[in-house]
CSV table of C-alpha atoms in Angstrom, one decimal:
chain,number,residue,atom,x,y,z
V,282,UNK,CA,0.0,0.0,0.0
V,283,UNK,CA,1.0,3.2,-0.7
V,284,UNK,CA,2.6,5.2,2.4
V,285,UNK,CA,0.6,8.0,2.5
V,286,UNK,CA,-2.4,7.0,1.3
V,287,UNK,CA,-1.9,3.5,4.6
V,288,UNK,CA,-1.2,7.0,6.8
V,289,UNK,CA,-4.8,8.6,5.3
V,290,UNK,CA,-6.5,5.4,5.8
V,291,UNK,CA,-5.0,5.2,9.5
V,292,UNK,CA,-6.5,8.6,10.2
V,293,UNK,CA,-9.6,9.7,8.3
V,294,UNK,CA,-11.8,9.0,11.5
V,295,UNK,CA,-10.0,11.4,13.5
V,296,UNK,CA,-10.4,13.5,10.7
V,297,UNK,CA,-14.3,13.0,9.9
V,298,UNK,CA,-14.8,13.5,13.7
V,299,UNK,CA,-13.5,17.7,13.4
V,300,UNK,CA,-16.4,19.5,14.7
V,301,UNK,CA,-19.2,17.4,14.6
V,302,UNK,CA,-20.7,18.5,17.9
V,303,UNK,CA,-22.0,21.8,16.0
V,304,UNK,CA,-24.7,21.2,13.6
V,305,UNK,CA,-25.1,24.5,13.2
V,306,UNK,CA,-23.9,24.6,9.6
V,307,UNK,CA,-21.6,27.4,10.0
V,308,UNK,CA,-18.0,26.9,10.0
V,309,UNK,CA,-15.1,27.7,12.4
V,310,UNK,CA,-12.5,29.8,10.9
V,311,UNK,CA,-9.1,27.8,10.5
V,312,UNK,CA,-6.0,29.2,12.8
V,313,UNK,CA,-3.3,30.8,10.7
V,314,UNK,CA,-0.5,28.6,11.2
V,315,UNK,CA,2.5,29.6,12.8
V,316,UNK,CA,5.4,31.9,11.5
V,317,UNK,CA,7.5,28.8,12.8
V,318,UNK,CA,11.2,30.2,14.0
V,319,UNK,CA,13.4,27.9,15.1
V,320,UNK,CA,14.8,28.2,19.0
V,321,UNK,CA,18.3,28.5,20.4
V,322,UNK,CA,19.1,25.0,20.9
V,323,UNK,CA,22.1,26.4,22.7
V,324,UNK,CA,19.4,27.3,25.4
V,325,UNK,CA,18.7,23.4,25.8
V,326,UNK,CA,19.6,22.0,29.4
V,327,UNK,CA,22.3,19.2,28.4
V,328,UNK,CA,20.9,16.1,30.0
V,329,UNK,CA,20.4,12.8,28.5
V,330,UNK,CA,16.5,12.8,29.1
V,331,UNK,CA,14.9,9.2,28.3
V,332,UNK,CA,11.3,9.9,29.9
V,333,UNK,CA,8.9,12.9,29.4
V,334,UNK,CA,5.1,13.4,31.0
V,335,UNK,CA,2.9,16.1,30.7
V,336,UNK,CA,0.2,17.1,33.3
V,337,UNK,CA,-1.0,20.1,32.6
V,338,UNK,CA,1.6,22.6,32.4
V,339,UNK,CA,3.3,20.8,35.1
V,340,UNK,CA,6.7,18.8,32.7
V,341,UNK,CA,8.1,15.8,35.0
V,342,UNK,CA,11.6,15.0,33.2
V,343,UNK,CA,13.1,11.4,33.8
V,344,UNK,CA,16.8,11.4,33.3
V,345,UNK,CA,19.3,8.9,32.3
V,346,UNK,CA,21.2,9.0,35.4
V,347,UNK,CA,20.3,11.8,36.9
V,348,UNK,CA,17.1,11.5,38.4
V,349,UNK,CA,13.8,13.2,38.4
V,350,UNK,CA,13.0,16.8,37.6
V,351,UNK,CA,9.5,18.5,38.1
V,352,UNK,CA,8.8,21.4,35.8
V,353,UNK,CA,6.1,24.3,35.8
V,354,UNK,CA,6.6,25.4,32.3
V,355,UNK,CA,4.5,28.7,33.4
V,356,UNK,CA,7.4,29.2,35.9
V,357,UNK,CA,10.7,27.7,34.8
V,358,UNK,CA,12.4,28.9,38.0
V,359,UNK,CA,10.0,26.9,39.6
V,360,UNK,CA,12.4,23.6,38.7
V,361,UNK,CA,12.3,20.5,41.9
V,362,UNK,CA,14.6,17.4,41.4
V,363,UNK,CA,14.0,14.2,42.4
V,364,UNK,CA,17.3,11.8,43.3
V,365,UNK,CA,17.7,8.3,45.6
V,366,UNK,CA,18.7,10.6,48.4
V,367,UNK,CA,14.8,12.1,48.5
V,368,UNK,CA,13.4,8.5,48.3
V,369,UNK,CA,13.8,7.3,44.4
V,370,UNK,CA,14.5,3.6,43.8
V,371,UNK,CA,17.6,4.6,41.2
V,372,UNK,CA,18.2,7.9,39.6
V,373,UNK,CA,17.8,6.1,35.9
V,374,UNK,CA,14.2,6.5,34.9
V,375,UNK,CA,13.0,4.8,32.0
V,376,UNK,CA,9.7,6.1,31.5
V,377,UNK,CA,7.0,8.6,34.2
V,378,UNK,CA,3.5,8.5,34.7
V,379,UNK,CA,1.0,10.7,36.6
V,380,UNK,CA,-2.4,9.2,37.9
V,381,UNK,CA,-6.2,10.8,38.2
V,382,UNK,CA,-5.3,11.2,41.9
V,383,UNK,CA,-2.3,12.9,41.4
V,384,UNK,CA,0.4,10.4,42.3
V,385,UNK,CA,3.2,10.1,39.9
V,386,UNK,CA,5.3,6.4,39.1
V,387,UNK,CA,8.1,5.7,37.8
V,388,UNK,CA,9.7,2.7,36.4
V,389,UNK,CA,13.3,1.8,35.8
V,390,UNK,CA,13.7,-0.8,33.5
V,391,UNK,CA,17.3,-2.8,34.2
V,392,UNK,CA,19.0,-0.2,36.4
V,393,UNK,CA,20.6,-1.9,38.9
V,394,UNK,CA,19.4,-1.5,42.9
V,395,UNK,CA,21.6,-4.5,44.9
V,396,UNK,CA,19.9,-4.2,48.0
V,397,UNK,CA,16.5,-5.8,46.3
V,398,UNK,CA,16.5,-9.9,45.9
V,399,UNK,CA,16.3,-9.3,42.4
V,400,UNK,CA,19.2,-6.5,42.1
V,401,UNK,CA,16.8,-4.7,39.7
V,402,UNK,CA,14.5,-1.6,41.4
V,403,UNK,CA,10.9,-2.1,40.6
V,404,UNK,CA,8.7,0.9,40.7
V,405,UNK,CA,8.8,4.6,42.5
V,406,UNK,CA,5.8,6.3,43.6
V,407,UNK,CA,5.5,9.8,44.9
V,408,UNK,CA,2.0,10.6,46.9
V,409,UNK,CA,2.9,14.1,46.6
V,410,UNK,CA,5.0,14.1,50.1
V,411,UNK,CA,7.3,11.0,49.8
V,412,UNK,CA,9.0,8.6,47.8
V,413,UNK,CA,8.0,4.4,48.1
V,414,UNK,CA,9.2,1.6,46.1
V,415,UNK,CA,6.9,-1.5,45.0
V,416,UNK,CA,9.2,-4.4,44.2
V,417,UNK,CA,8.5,-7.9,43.7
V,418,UNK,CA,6.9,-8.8,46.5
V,419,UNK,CA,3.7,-7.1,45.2
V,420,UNK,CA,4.3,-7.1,41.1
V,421,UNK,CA,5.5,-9.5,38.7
V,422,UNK,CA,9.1,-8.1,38.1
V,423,UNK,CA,11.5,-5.8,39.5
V,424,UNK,CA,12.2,-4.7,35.6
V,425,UNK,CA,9.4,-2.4,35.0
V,426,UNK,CA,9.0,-0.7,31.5
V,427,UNK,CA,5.7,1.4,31.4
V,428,UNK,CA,2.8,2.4,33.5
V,429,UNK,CA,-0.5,3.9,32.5
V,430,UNK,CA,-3.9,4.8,33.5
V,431,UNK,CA,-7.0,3.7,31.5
V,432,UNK,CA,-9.7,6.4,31.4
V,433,UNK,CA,-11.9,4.7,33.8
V,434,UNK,CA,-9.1,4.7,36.7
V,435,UNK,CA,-7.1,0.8,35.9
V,436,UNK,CA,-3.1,1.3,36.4
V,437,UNK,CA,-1.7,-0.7,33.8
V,438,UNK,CA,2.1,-2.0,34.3
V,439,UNK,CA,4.6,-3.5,32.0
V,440,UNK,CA,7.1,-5.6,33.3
V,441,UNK,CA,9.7,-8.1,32.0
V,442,UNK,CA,7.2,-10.8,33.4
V,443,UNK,CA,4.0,-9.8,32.0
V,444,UNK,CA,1.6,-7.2,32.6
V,445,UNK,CA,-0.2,-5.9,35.9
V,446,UNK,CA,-3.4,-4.4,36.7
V,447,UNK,CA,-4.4,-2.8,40.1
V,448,UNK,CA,-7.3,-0.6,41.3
V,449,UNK,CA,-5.4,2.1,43.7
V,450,UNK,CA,-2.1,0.8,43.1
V,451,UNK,CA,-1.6,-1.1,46.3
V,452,UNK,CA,-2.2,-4.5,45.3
V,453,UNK,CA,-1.7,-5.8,41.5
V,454,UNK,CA,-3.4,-8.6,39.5
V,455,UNK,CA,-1.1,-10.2,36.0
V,456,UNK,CA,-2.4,-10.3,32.9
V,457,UNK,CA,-0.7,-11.9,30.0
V,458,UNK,CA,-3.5,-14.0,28.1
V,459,UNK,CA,-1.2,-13.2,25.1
V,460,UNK,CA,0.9,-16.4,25.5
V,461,UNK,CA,-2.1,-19.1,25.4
V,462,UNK,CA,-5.1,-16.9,24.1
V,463,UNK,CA,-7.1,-19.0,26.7
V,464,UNK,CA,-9.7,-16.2,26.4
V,465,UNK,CA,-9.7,-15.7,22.7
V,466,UNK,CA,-11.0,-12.4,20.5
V,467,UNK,CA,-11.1,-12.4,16.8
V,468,UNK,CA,-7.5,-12.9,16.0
V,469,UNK,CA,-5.4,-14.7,18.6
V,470,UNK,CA,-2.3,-16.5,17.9
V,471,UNK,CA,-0.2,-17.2,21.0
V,472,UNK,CA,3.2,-14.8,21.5
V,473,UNK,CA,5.7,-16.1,22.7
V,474,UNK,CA,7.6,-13.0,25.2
V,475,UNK,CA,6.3,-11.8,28.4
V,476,UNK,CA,8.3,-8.6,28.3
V,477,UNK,CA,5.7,-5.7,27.8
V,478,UNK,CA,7.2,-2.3,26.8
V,479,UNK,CA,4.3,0.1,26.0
V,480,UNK,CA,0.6,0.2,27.5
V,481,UNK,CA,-2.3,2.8,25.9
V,482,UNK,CA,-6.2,2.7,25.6
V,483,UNK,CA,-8.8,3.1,23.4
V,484,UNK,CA,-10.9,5.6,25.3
V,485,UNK,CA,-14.0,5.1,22.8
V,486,UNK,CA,-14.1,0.7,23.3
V,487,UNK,CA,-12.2,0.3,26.8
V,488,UNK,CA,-9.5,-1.8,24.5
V,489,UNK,CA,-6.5,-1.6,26.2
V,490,UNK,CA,-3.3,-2.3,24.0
V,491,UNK,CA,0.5,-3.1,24.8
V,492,UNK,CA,3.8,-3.3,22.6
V,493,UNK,CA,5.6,-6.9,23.6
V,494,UNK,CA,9.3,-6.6,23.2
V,495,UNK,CA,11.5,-9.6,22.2
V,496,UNK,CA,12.6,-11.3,25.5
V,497,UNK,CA,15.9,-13.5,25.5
V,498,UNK,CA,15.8,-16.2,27.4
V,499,UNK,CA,18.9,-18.1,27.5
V,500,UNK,CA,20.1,-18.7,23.9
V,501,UNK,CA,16.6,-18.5,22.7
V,502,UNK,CA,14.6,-15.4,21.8
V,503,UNK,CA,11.1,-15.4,21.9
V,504,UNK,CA,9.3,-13.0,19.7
V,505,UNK,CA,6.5,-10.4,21.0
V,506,UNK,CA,4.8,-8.1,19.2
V,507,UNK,CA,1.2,-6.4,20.0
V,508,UNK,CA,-1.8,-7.5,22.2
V,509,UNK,CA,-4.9,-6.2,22.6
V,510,UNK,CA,-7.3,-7.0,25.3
V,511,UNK,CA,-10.7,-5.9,24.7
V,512,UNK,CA,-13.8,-4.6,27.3
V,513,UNK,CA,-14.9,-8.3,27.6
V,514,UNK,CA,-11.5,-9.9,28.3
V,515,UNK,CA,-10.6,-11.3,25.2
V,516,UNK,CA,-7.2,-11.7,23.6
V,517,UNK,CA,-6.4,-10.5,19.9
V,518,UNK,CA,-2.2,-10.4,18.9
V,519,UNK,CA,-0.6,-9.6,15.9
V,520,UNK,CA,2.7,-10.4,15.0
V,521,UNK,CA,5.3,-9.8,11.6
V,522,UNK,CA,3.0,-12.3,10.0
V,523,UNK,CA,0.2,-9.7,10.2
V,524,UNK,CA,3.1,-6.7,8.5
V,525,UNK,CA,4.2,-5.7,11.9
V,526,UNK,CA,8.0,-4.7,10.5
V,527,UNK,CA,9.5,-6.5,13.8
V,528,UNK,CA,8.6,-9.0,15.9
V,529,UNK,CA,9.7,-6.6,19.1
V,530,UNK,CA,7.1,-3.7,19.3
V,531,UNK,CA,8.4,-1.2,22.3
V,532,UNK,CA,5.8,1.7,21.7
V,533,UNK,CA,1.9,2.0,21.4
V,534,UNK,CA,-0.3,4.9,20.5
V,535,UNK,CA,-4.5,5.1,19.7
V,536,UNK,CA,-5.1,7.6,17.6
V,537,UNK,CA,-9.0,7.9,16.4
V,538,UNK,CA,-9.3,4.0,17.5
V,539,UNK,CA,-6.4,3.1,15.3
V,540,UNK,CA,-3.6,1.5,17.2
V,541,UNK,CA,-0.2,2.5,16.2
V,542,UNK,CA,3.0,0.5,17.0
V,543,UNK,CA,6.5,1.4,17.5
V,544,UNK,CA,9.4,-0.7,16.8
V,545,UNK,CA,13.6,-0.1,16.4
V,546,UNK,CA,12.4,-1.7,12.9
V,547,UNK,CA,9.5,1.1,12.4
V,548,UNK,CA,6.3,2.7,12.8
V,549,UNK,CA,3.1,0.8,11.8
V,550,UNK,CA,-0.9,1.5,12.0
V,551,UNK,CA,-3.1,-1.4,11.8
V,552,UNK,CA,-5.9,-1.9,9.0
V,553,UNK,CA,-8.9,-2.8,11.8
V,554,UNK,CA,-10.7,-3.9,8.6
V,555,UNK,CA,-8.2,-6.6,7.1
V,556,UNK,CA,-6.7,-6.9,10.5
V,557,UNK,CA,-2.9,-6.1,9.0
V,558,UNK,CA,-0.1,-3.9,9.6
V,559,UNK,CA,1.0,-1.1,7.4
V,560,UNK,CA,4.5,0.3,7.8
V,561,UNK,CA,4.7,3.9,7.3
V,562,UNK,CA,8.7,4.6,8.6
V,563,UNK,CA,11.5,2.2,8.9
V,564,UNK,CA,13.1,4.5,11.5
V,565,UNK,CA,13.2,3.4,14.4
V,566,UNK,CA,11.1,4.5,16.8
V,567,UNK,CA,11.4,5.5,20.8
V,568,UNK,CA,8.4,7.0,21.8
V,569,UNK,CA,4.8,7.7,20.6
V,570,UNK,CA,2.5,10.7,21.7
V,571,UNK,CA,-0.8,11.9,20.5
V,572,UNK,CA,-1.9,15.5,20.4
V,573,UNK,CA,-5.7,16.2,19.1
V,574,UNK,CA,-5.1,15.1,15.3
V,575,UNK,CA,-2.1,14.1,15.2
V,576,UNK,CA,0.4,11.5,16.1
V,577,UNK,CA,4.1,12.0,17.2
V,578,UNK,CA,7.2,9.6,16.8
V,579,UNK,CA,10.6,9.8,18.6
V,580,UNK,CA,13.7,8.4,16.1
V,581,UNK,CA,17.5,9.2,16.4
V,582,UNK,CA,16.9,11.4,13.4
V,583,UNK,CA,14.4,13.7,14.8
V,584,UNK,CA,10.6,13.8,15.2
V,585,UNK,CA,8.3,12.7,13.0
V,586,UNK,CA,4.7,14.6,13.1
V,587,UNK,CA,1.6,12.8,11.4
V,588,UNK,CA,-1.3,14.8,10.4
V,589,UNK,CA,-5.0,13.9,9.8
V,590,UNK,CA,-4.9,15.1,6.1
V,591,UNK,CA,-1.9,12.6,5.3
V,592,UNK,CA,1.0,14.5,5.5
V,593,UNK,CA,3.4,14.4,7.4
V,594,UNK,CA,6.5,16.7,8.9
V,595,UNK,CA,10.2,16.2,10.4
V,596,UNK,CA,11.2,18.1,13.0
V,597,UNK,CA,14.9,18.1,13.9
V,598,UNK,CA,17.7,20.7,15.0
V,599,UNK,CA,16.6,23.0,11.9
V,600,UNK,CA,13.5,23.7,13.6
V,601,UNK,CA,14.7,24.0,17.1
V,602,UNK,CA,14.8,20.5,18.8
V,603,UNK,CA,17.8,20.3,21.3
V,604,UNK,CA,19.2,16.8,19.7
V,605,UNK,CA,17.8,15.2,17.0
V,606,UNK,CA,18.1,12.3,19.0
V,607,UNK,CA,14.6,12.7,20.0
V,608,UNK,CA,14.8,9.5,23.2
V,609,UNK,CA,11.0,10.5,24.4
V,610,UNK,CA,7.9,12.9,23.5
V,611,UNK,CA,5.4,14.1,25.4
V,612,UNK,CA,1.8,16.3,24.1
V,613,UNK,CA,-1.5,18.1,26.0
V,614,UNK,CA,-3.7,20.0,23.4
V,615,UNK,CA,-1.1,23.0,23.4
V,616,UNK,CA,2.3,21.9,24.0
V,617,UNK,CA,4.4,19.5,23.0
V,618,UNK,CA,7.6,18.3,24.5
V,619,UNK,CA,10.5,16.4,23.4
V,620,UNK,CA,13.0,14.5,25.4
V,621,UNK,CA,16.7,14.7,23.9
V,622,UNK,CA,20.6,13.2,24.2
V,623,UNK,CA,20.8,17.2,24.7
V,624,UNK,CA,17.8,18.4,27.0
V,625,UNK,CA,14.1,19.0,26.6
V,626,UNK,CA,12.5,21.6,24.0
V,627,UNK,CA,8.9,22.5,24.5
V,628,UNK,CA,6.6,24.1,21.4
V,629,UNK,CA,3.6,25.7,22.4
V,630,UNK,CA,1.2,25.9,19.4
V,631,UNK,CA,-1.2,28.9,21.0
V,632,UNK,CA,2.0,31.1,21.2
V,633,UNK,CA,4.0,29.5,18.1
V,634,UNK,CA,7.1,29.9,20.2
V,635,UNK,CA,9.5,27.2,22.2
V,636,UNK,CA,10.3,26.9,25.6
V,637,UNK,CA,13.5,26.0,26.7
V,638,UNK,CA,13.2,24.4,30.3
C-alpha cells in the first residue's frame, strides 16, 4: 500500500470527527499557522532525558542517570529534582507517569538497585509528600517498563514478566493472556515473550493495547509483538506475519481508535478492517504521543509529526529541537515536548514559540 495513502487510511476517522458537535452549519474559521522560528538549541539543558510526561503545564523529566525533575513550564524557575537521596529507587528512569489522583510512578527498567533480591529496582511512587518503592513482592518483576492509567481509573504495568493491573495501586493482579489466548477475540495466535514495553487505551471501546518486546531467554529469543485486550477480556495479537516490520514492538499509541506500534524496525498502523499492519517509517522509533489530530514519533533522526490530512512533517535541529536524538515525546492540546541526548524543548502551538526548560 501506498505510504501516504496507509497513513490517510489510518487517520480519516479522526479526521471526519472535526467538529461534529455543531450542527449549526456554520463553520469555524481555521487558525493561521504559525510563522514557525526555530529556538536557540544552545538554550537546551544538556541532560540525556529518556522519559517525558505532561500534566497540565506541570513537565516531570526522567533522566538517564540523573534523576527526576518536576517542571512548571509557566514558571521555569519553579524547577524540583528528584534523586535516591529524596526517596527514588535509582536515579535512571525509563519512563513517568502521573495518575487521576495525582500520584506520579516511575519505572526503571534494568537499572541496577543491589539491595533488592532481584538486584533490579521495581517501581517509585510519589503521593505528593514522599518517595515508596513497590518491588517484587507485590508485582511480577522488579524490571518495570511502562505504567499507565486507563480512562476509567485501571493502572496498567509493563514488566519483563507480564503485565499488571491494580485498582489504587496497592495491590496488583497479571495479565498476559497473550501467551495461550485462553480467552480468545477475533484474531489470537499465541506470543511467545512476556516482556511488555508500551501500554495505551482506546478511550472510545475500553480496548487496552501493549507493545511486547522480544525477550531472551537463554540462547533462545522469543518474539513479542502487539496485544490487545478488549472490554470483555478477550485476547487479539498480531505479530510480523500480520506486516508488523518486527517481531519486538516497544511503543503504542490510539489515535481515532487506530492502534499504532512502534518498533527499532519502524512505525506501523493497523488496518482494523483486514486486520494487517501497514508500515509507514523504517526509523526506528522510541516514543509515541498523540496530540488532538495528530500523532508524534521519537527516532534518532528527529521527530516525525503525522497529520489527519496525510501529510506528514520532520522536525529536527533545523527547527529547534535540542538533539535530533529525539529518546521520548510528550503532548497536552497545546504543547508538545521532546526529550533529547541534549535536553528538553517544548513548542507551544497557542503562542507559536519554544520553551527551553
Amino acid at each position: 500500500m501506498n505510504l501516504r495513502r496507509a497513513l490517510l487510511v489510518a487517520l480519516v476517522g479522526v479526521a471526519l470527527t472535526a467538529g461534529c458537535g455543531d450542527d449549526s452549519g456554520s463553520t469555524a474559521a481555521e487558525p493561521e499557522a504559525c510563522a514557525f522560528s526555530p529556538g536557540d538549541s544552545a538554550m537546551a539543558t544538556a541532560r540525556d532525558v529518556t522519559a517525558l510526561t505532561l500534566d497540565g503545564d506541570t513537565l516531570w523529566i526522567g533522566t538517564e542517570d540523573d534523576g527526576l525533575t518536576r517542571l512548571d513550564l509557566t514558571d521555569l524557575a519553579s524547577a524540583t529534582r528528584f534523586t535516591t537521596s529524596d526517596g527514588v529507587a535509582a536515579d535512571a528512569i525509563h519512563s513517568v507517569a502521573v495518575a487521576l489522583d495525582g500520584q506520579v510512578w516511575l519505572t526503571h527498567a534494568r537499572a541496577v538497585c543491589p539491595e533488592t533480591t532481584t538486584g533490579y529496582c521495581g517501581v517509585s511512587r510519589f503521593d505528593g509528600s514522599s518517595w515508596s518503592t513497590i518491588t517484587q513482592d507485590t508485582i511480577l518483576s522488579d524490571r518495570a517498563y511502562a505504567l499507565a492509567q486507563s480512562p476509567s481509573g485501571t493502572l496498567w504495568l509493563g514488566a519483563h514478566d507480564g503485565a499488571m493491573f491494580s485498582q489504587g495501586g496497592s495491590t496488583w493482579d497479571a495479565w498476559f493472556d497473550w501467551q495461550d489466548c485462553n480467552s480468545p477475540g477475533d484474531h489470537c495466535s499465541p506470543l511467545f515473550s512476556f516482556t511488555v514495553q508500551g501500554v495505551a487505551f482506546d478511550a472510545q471501546t475500553n480496548d487496552t493495547w501493549f507493545a511486547i518486546d522480544q525477550q531472551q531467554l537463554g540462547v533462545s529469543p522469543k518474539p513479542g509483538g502487539v496485544a490487545r485486550r478488549d472490554a470483555d477480556g478477550r485476547t487479539d495479537t498480531w505479530d510480523r506475519d500480520d506486516g508488523l516490520p518486527s517481531n519486538r514492538a516497544t511503543s503504542i499509541a490510539v489515535l481515532g481508535g487506530i492502534p499504532w506500534a512502534g518498533s527499532p524496525a519502524g512505525l506501523a498502523s493497523l488496518d482494523l478492517s483486514s486486520q494487517t499492519w501497514s508500515t509507514w517509517s523504517d526509523l526506528a522509533i522510541n516514543d509515541l504521543a498523540v496530540q488532538n489530530e495528530q500523532l508524534w514519533a521519537a527516532t534518532d533522526e528527529g521527530a516525525l509529526l503525522l497529520n489527519a490530512d496525510g501529510s506528514s512533517e520532520s522536525w529536527t535541529t533545523a527547527e529547534g529541537l535540542p538533539s535530533n536524538e529525539v529518546r521520548a515525546v510528550a503532548a497536552t492540546d497545546d504543547v508538545v515536548c521532546f526529550g533529547t541526548s541534549a535536553g528538553v524543548g517544548c513548542y507551544r502551538s497557542s503562542t507559536c514559540g519554544w520553551i527551553w526548560p
